[in-house]
PDB file of C-alpha atoms in Angstrom:
ATOM      1  CA  GLU A   1     -83.973  14.073 -17.698  1.00  0.00           C
ATOM      2  CA  THR A   2     -86.528  12.449 -19.326  1.00  0.00           C
ATOM      3  CA  THR A   3     -85.567  10.402 -22.607  1.00  0.00           C
ATOM      4  CA  THR A   4     -88.880   9.137 -24.152  1.00  0.00           C
ATOM      5  CA  GLU A   5     -92.344  10.859 -25.063  1.00  0.00           C
ATOM      6  CA  VAL A   6     -95.746   9.159 -24.092  1.00  0.00           C
ATOM      7  CA  SER A   7     -97.616   8.829 -26.297  1.00  0.00           C
ATOM      8  CA  ALA A   8    -101.589   9.382 -26.390  1.00  0.00           C
ATOM      9  CA  PHE A   9    -102.096   5.868 -26.069  1.00  0.00           C
ATOM     10  CA  GLN A  10     -99.760   5.069 -23.625  1.00  0.00           C
ATOM     11  CA  TYR A  11    -100.799   8.126 -21.448  1.00  0.00           C
ATOM     12  CA  PHE A  12    -104.478   6.971 -21.280  1.00  0.00           C
ATOM     13  CA  THR A  13    -103.517   2.741 -20.821  1.00  0.00           C
ATOM     14  CA  ILE A  14    -102.533   4.912 -17.448  1.00  0.00           C
ATOM     15  CA  GLY A  15    -104.667   6.199 -16.871  1.00  0.00           C
ATOM     16  CA  MET A  16    -107.653   3.875 -17.422  1.00  0.00           C
ATOM     17  CA  ALA A  17    -105.826   1.179 -15.276  1.00  0.00           C
ATOM     18  CA  MET A  18    -105.423   3.842 -12.475  1.00  0.00           C
ATOM     19  CA  MET A  19    -109.037   4.194 -12.545  1.00  0.00           C
ATOM     20  CA  PHE A  20    -110.031   0.908 -13.028  1.00  0.00           C
ATOM     21  CA  SER A  21    -107.980  -0.436  -9.751  1.00  0.00           C
ATOM     22  CA  LEU A  22    -109.928   1.451  -7.816  1.00  0.00           C
ATOM     23  CA  TYR A  23    -113.017  -0.203  -8.309  1.00  0.00           C
ATOM     24  CA  VAL A  24    -111.584  -3.493  -6.624  1.00  0.00           C
ATOM     25  CA  ALA A  25    -111.878  -1.800  -3.273  1.00  0.00           C
ATOM     26  CA  SER A  26    -116.203  -1.066  -4.230  1.00  0.00           C
ATOM     27  CA  SER A  27    -116.059  -4.396  -5.430  1.00  0.00           C
ATOM     28  CA  ILE A  28    -115.102  -6.056  -2.124  1.00  0.00           C
ATOM     29  CA  SER A  29    -116.185  -3.956   0.143  1.00  0.00           C
ATOM     30  CA  SER A  30    -119.600  -4.373  -1.348  1.00  0.00           C
ATOM     31  CA  ASN A  31    -118.958  -8.570  -0.766  1.00  0.00           C
ATOM     32  CA  ALA A  32    -118.055  -7.930   2.275  1.00  0.00           C
ATOM     33  CA  PHE A  33    -121.532  -6.258   3.242  1.00  0.00           C
ATOM     34  CA  ILE A  34    -123.429  -9.674   1.434  1.00  0.00           C
ATOM     35  CA  GLU A  35    -121.402 -11.642   4.021  1.00  0.00           C
ATOM     36  CA  LYS A  36    -122.369  -9.359   6.815  1.00  0.00           C
ATOM     37  CA  LYS A  37    -126.199 -10.285   5.705  1.00  0.00           C
ATOM     38  CA  GLN A  38    -125.377 -13.349   5.638  1.00  0.00           C
ATOM     39  CA  ASP A  39    -123.770 -13.297   9.304  1.00  0.00           C
ATOM     40  CA  VAL A  40    -119.914 -14.866   7.921  1.00  0.00           C
ATOM     41  CA  LEU A  41    -117.607 -12.601  10.183  1.00  0.00           C
ATOM     42  CA  LEU A  42    -120.719 -12.844  12.982  1.00  0.00           C
ATOM     43  CA  ARG A  43    -120.452 -17.277  12.810  1.00  0.00           C
ATOM     44  CA  MET A  44    -116.288 -16.297  12.310  1.00  0.00           C
ATOM     45  CA  MET A  45    -116.134 -14.359  15.553  1.00  0.00           C
ATOM     46  CA  LEU A  46    -118.385 -16.823  17.115  1.00  0.00           C
ATOM     47  CA  ALA A  47    -115.852 -19.961  15.838  1.00  0.00           C
ATOM     48  CA  GLY A  48    -113.042 -18.010  18.075  1.00  0.00           C
ATOM     49  CA  GLU A  49    -111.453 -16.299  14.508  1.00  0.00           C
ATOM     50  CA  LYS A  50    -110.288 -13.535  14.915  1.00  0.00           C
ATOM     51  CA  PRO A  51    -111.431  -9.887  13.030  1.00  0.00           C
ATOM     52  CA  VAL A  52    -108.248  -8.812  11.898  1.00  0.00           C
ATOM     53  CA  ARG A  53    -108.053 -12.125  10.007  1.00  0.00           C
ATOM     54  CA  TYR A  54    -111.075 -11.363   8.054  1.00  0.00           C
ATOM     55  CA  LEU A  55    -109.718  -7.854   7.626  1.00  0.00           C
ATOM     56  CA  LEU A  56    -106.481  -8.944   6.668  1.00  0.00           C
ATOM     57  CA  SER A  57    -108.809 -11.808   4.403  1.00  0.00           C
ATOM     58  CA  LYS A  58    -110.042  -8.842   2.671  1.00  0.00           C
ATOM     59  CA  VAL A  59    -106.588  -6.836   2.763  1.00  0.00           C
ATOM     60  CA  VAL A  60    -105.161  -9.218   0.366  1.00  0.00           C
ATOM     61  CA  SER A  61    -107.710 -10.188  -1.973  1.00  0.00           C
ATOM     62  CA  GLY A  62    -107.748  -6.276  -2.942  1.00  0.00           C
ATOM     63  CA  TYR A  63    -104.171  -6.833  -3.351  1.00  0.00           C
ATOM     64  CA  VAL A  64    -104.526  -9.765  -5.224  1.00  0.00           C
ATOM     65  CA  LEU A  65    -107.049  -8.312  -7.687  1.00  0.00           C
ATOM     66  CA  ALA A  66    -105.321  -5.508  -8.557  1.00  0.00           C
ATOM     67  CA  VAL A  67    -102.359  -7.066  -9.324  1.00  0.00           C
ATOM     68  CA  MET A  68    -103.723  -9.330 -11.021  1.00  0.00           C
ATOM     69  CA  GLN A  69    -105.788  -6.656 -13.157  1.00  0.00           C
ATOM     70  CA  LEU A  70    -103.009  -4.715 -13.718  1.00  0.00           C
ATOM     71  CA  GLY A  71    -101.089  -7.519 -15.106  1.00  0.00           C
ATOM     72  CA  ILE A  72    -103.971  -8.209 -17.652  1.00  0.00           C
ATOM     73  CA  LEU A  73    -104.392  -4.381 -19.176  1.00  0.00           C
ATOM     74  CA  PHE A  74     -99.972  -4.303 -18.769  1.00  0.00           C
ATOM     75  CA  GLY A  75    -100.175  -7.632 -20.414  1.00  0.00           C
ATOM     76  CA  LEU A  76    -102.887  -7.610 -23.173  1.00  0.00           C
ATOM     77  CA  SER A  77    -101.815  -3.917 -24.539  1.00  0.00           C
ATOM     78  CA  GLN A  78     -99.298  -4.323 -24.811  1.00  0.00           C
ATOM     79  CA  LEU A  79     -99.430  -7.744 -26.979  1.00  0.00           C
ATOM     80  CA  LEU A  80    -102.160  -6.235 -28.698  1.00  0.00           C
ATOM     81  CA  PHE A  81    -100.973  -3.011 -29.159  1.00  0.00           C
ATOM     82  CA  ASP A  82     -97.610  -2.982 -28.808  1.00  0.00           C
ATOM     83  CA  THR A  83     -98.095   0.190 -26.161  1.00  0.00           C
ATOM     84  CA  PHE A  84     -94.851  -0.323 -25.186  1.00  0.00           C
ATOM     85  CA  SER A  85     -92.592  -1.098 -28.160  1.00  0.00           C
ATOM     86  CA  GLU A  86     -88.982  -1.786 -27.556  1.00  0.00           C
ATOM     87  CA  ARG A  87     -88.852  -1.806 -23.448  1.00  0.00           C
ATOM     88  CA  SER A  88     -85.585  -3.434 -21.247  1.00  0.00           C
ATOM     89  CA  SER A  89     -86.125  -5.682 -19.177  1.00  0.00           C
ATOM     90  CA  GLU A  90     -84.998  -3.384 -16.348  1.00  0.00           C
ATOM     91  CA  PHE A  91     -87.721  -1.494 -17.550  1.00  0.00           C
ATOM     92  CA  TRP A  92     -90.590  -4.548 -17.171  1.00  0.00           C
ATOM     93  CA  LEU A  93     -89.559  -5.262 -13.775  1.00  0.00           C
ATOM     94  CA  THR A  94     -89.606  -1.901 -12.209  1.00  0.00           C
ATOM     95  CA  ILE A  95     -92.935  -1.538 -13.877  1.00  0.00           C
ATOM     96  CA  VAL A  96     -94.094  -5.011 -12.028  1.00  0.00           C
ATOM     97  CA  ALA A  97     -92.421  -3.586  -8.463  1.00  0.00           C
ATOM     98  CA  ILE A  98     -94.319  -0.493  -9.068  1.00  0.00           C
ATOM     99  CA  THR A  99     -97.454  -1.912  -9.407  1.00  0.00           C
ATOM    100  CA  PHE A 100     -97.387  -4.299  -5.973  1.00  0.00           C
ATOM    101  CA  ILE A 101     -96.320  -0.786  -4.853  1.00  0.00           C
ATOM    102  CA  TYR A 102     -99.914   0.786  -5.746  1.00  0.00           C
ATOM    103  CA  ALA A 103    -101.606  -2.763  -5.063  1.00  0.00           C
ATOM    104  CA  THR A 104    -100.410  -1.924  -1.445  1.00  0.00           C
ATOM    105  CA  VAL A 105    -102.476   0.995  -1.212  1.00  0.00           C
ATOM    106  CA  ILE A 106    -105.951  -0.791  -2.970  1.00  0.00           C
ATOM    107  CA  GLY A 107    -105.771  -3.265  -0.148  1.00  0.00           C
ATOM    108  CA  ALA A 108    -105.021  -0.835   2.624  1.00  0.00           C
ATOM    109  CA  LEU A 109    -108.424   1.057   0.732  1.00  0.00           C
ATOM    110  CA  THR A 110    -110.028  -1.897   0.357  1.00  0.00           C
ATOM    111  CA  ALA A 111    -109.838  -2.940   4.066  1.00  0.00           C
ATOM    112  CA  LEU A 112    -110.959   0.987   4.867  1.00  0.00           C
ATOM    113  CA  LEU A 113    -114.223   0.863   2.674  1.00  0.00           C
ATOM    114  CA  THR A 114    -115.030  -2.711   4.220  1.00  0.00           C
ATOM    115  CA  SER A 115    -114.830  -1.398   7.883  1.00  0.00           C
ATOM    116  CA  LEU A 116    -116.937   1.415   6.669  1.00  0.00           C
ATOM    117  CA  THR A 117    -119.291  -1.331   4.759  1.00  0.00           C
ATOM    118  CA  LEU A 118    -119.843  -3.549   7.904  1.00  0.00           C
ATOM    119  CA  MET A 119    -120.654  -0.359   9.920  1.00  0.00           C
ATOM    120  CA  MET A 120    -123.723   0.950   7.879  1.00  0.00           C
ATOM    121  CA  PRO A 121    -126.915  -0.310   7.367  1.00  0.00           C
ATOM    122  CA  THR A 122    -127.187  -0.162   3.719  1.00  0.00           C
ATOM    123  CA  ASP A 123    -124.701  -0.481   1.266  1.00  0.00           C
ATOM    124  CA  SER A 124    -124.341   3.042   0.273  1.00  0.00           C
ATOM    125  CA  VAL A 125    -120.425   3.244   1.128  1.00  0.00           C
ATOM    126  CA  SER A 126    -119.494   0.930  -2.383  1.00  0.00           C
ATOM    127  CA  GLY A 127    -121.654   2.594  -4.548  1.00  0.00           C
ATOM    128  CA  ILE A 128    -120.417   6.441  -3.376  1.00  0.00           C
ATOM    129  CA  PHE A 129    -117.118   5.265  -4.008  1.00  0.00           C
ATOM    130  CA  SER A 130    -117.621   4.118  -7.069  1.00  0.00           C
ATOM    131  CA  GLY A 131    -120.157   7.098  -8.336  1.00  0.00           C
ATOM    132  CA  LEU A 132    -118.569   9.840  -7.385  1.00  0.00           C
ATOM    133  CA  VAL A 133    -115.197   9.403  -5.133  1.00  0.00           C
ATOM    134  CA  VAL A 134    -113.030   7.217  -8.469  1.00  0.00           C
ATOM    135  CA  THR A 135    -114.716   9.868 -10.750  1.00  0.00           C
ATOM    136  CA  LEU A 136    -113.448  12.307  -8.736  1.00  0.00           C
ATOM    137  CA  PHE A 137    -109.999  11.468  -7.853  1.00  0.00           C
ATOM    138  CA  ALA A 138    -110.169   9.858 -11.942  1.00  0.00           C
ATOM    139  CA  PHE A 139    -111.016  13.701 -12.818  1.00  0.00           C
ATOM    140  CA  LEU A 140    -107.857  14.515  -9.999  1.00  0.00           C
ATOM    141  CA  GLY A 141    -105.427  12.316 -10.663  1.00  0.00           C
ATOM    142  CA  GLY A 142    -105.277  12.853 -14.327  1.00  0.00           C
ATOM    143  CA  SER A 143    -106.842   9.679 -16.317  1.00  0.00           C
ATOM    144  CA  PHE A 144    -109.337  12.228 -18.105  1.00  0.00           C
ATOM    145  CA  THR A 145    -107.093  14.384 -19.219  1.00  0.00           C
ATOM    146  CA  PRO A 146    -103.522  15.686 -18.511  1.00  0.00           C
ATOM    147  CA  VAL A 147    -104.741  18.043 -15.614  1.00  0.00           C
ATOM    148  CA  GLU A 148    -101.636  19.650 -16.079  1.00  0.00           C
ATOM    149  CA  GLN A 149    -102.843  21.549 -18.685  1.00  0.00           C
ATOM    150  CA  ILE A 150    -105.935  22.718 -16.450  1.00  0.00           C
ATOM    151  CA  SER A 151    -104.293  23.907 -13.835  1.00  0.00           C
ATOM    152  CA  PRO A 152    -100.654  22.432 -11.445  1.00  0.00           C
ATOM    153  CA  PHE A 153    -102.804  22.936  -7.983  1.00  0.00           C
ATOM    154  CA  ILE A 154    -104.959  20.281  -9.925  1.00  0.00           C
ATOM    155  CA  ARG A 155    -101.903  18.092 -10.697  1.00  0.00           C
ATOM    156  CA  THR A 156    -100.077  18.810  -7.414  1.00  0.00           C
ATOM    157  CA  LEU A 157    -103.247  17.736  -5.549  1.00  0.00           C
ATOM    158  CA  GLY A 158    -104.168  14.926  -7.893  1.00  0.00           C
ATOM    159  CA  ASN A 159    -100.379  13.944  -6.470  1.00  0.00           C
ATOM    160  CA  TRP A 160    -102.226  13.347  -3.202  1.00  0.00           C
ATOM    161  CA  THR A 161    -104.832  10.869  -4.504  1.00  0.00           C
ATOM    162  CA  PRO A 162    -103.429   7.459  -4.807  1.00  0.00           C
ATOM    163  CA  ASN A 163    -104.084   6.689  -8.430  1.00  0.00           C
ATOM    164  CA  GLY A 164    -102.714  10.145  -9.278  1.00  0.00           C
ATOM    165  CA  ALA A 165     -99.601   9.679  -7.364  1.00  0.00           C
ATOM    166  CA  MET A 166     -99.214   6.319  -8.944  1.00  0.00           C
ATOM    167  CA  MET A 167    -100.144   7.562 -12.461  1.00  0.00           C
ATOM    168  CA  THR A 168     -97.610   9.816 -12.343  1.00  0.00           C
ATOM    169  CA  VAL A 169     -94.740   7.278 -11.407  1.00  0.00           C
ATOM    170  CA  TYR A 170     -95.246   4.722 -14.112  1.00  0.00           C
ATOM    171  CA  LEU A 171     -95.438   8.093 -16.676  1.00  0.00           C
ATOM    172  CA  GLN A 172     -92.159   8.784 -15.287  1.00  0.00           C
ATOM    173  CA  GLN A 173     -90.832   5.582 -16.124  1.00  0.00           C
ATOM    174  CA  ILE A 174     -92.170   5.582 -20.044  1.00  0.00           C
ATOM    175  CA  GLN A 175     -90.318   8.975 -19.568  1.00  0.00           C
ATOM    176  CA  GLY A 176     -87.429   7.350 -18.547  1.00  0.00           C
ATOM    177  CA  TYR A 177     -86.918   8.839 -14.839  1.00  0.00           C
ATOM    178  CA  SER A 178     -84.851   6.288 -12.804  1.00  0.00           C
ATOM    179  CA  LEU A 179     -86.712   5.051  -9.866  1.00  0.00           C
ATOM    180  CA  SER A 180     -85.180   6.491  -7.445  1.00  0.00           C
ATOM    181  CA  ASP A 181     -87.092  10.094  -8.913  1.00  0.00           C
ATOM    182  CA  SER A 182     -90.072   8.595  -8.381  1.00  0.00           C
ATOM    183  CA  MET A 183     -89.294   7.821  -4.159  1.00  0.00           C
ATOM    184  CA  PRO A 184     -90.726  10.240  -2.530  1.00  0.00           C
ATOM    185  CA  LEU A 185     -94.415   9.427  -4.430  1.00  0.00           C
ATOM    186  CA  LEU A 186     -93.538   5.650  -3.505  1.00  0.00           C
ATOM    187  CA  MET A 187     -93.389   6.453  -0.361  1.00  0.00           C
ATOM    188  CA  ARG A 188     -96.015   8.304   0.054  1.00  0.00           C
ATOM    189  CA  ILE A 189     -98.298   5.722  -1.496  1.00  0.00           C
ATOM    190  CA  LEU A 190     -96.846   3.365   1.348  1.00  0.00           C
ATOM    191  CA  LEU A 191     -97.312   5.902   3.642  1.00  0.00           C
ATOM    192  CA  LEU A 192    -101.114   6.150   3.279  1.00  0.00           C
ATOM    193  CA  SER A 193    -101.595   2.895   2.275  1.00  0.00           C
ATOM    194  CA  ALA A 194    -100.824   2.113   6.263  1.00  0.00           C
ATOM    195  CA  ILE A 195    -102.552   4.901   8.033  1.00  0.00           C
ATOM    196  CA  LEU A 196    -105.592   3.210   5.637  1.00  0.00           C
ATOM    197  CA  PHE A 197    -104.722   0.826   7.052  1.00  0.00           C
ATOM    198  CA  ILE A 198    -104.660   1.671  10.621  1.00  0.00           C
ATOM    199  CA  ILE A 199    -107.928   3.834  10.327  1.00  0.00           C
ATOM    200  CA  ALA A 200    -109.482   0.456   8.577  1.00  0.00           C
ATOM    201  CA  TRP A 201    -108.861  -1.611  12.311  1.00  0.00           C
ATOM    202  CA  GLY A 202    -110.318   1.362  14.103  1.00  0.00           C
ATOM    203  CA  LEU A 203    -113.258   1.993  12.275  1.00  0.00           C
ATOM    204  CA  PHE A 204    -113.780  -1.745  12.126  1.00  0.00           C
ATOM    205  CA  PRO A 205    -116.850  -3.702  14.218  1.00  0.00           C
ATOM    206  CA  LYS A 206    -114.522  -6.062  16.550  1.00  0.00           C
ATOM    207  CA  ARG A 207    -117.866  -7.281  18.989  1.00  0.00           C
ATOM    208  CA  ARG A 208    -120.916  -7.111  17.235  1.00  0.00           C
ATOM    209  CA  PHE A 209    -122.956  -5.004  14.310  1.00  0.00           C
ATOM    210  CA  SER A 210    -126.168  -3.211  14.917  1.00  0.00           C
TER     211      SER A 210
END
C-alpha cells in the first residue's frame, strides 16, 4: 500500500532527472567520435592496450557522470525547494541505492552508443539518440506527462525503457512502497544493462577503423 501522494513538483523533478541522464550517454559517445578522428584508440591498440579497457572507461564515465548528475539534481531540489520534505534516512539510502542501479544502465548505454559511433563515418549516432530517441523514451517513460492517464499500454511500454522503469521505481519509493515491490523493475534494469554491454562489446571494432 502507498502512504504518500506524489506532488506535481516531485513527479516532474524525477521525470526531468530521468530524461536528462540519458543525454550523458550521447555526450560521451560524441566525444568518442572526436577521439576516433584523433586516432586515440588506434594509438592505444598499437601500444598494446586491450580494446575492452577503452570501452570500460566509457562505461565508468557514464556511470560516474550519471550518479553525479542525479545527486546534484536531487540535492539541489531538496535544498532549494524542499521537494522531498520530512523523509527518513532510510528513504534517502534507498534513493542512493536505486540511483547506483540506474547509473549502471546509463553506463551500458554509453558503451553501446560508443561502439555504434566508432563504426560510423559520421557522428550521427549520438545526434539521432539525443534528438529523437531521448525524446521518444521521455514521452513513453512519462517525463512529460503521466502517460497512464493517456493509455495503460503506453505506461506498460514505458516501463520497458530504462528511464521509464526507473521513474516508476523512484515514484514508488516516494509513495511509500517497499524496495521489494520495486525489485522486478530493478532486475529488469540490471538485465538490460548486461544485454546492452554484451551487444556493445560484440559491435566494438577491436582491430581497425574504416
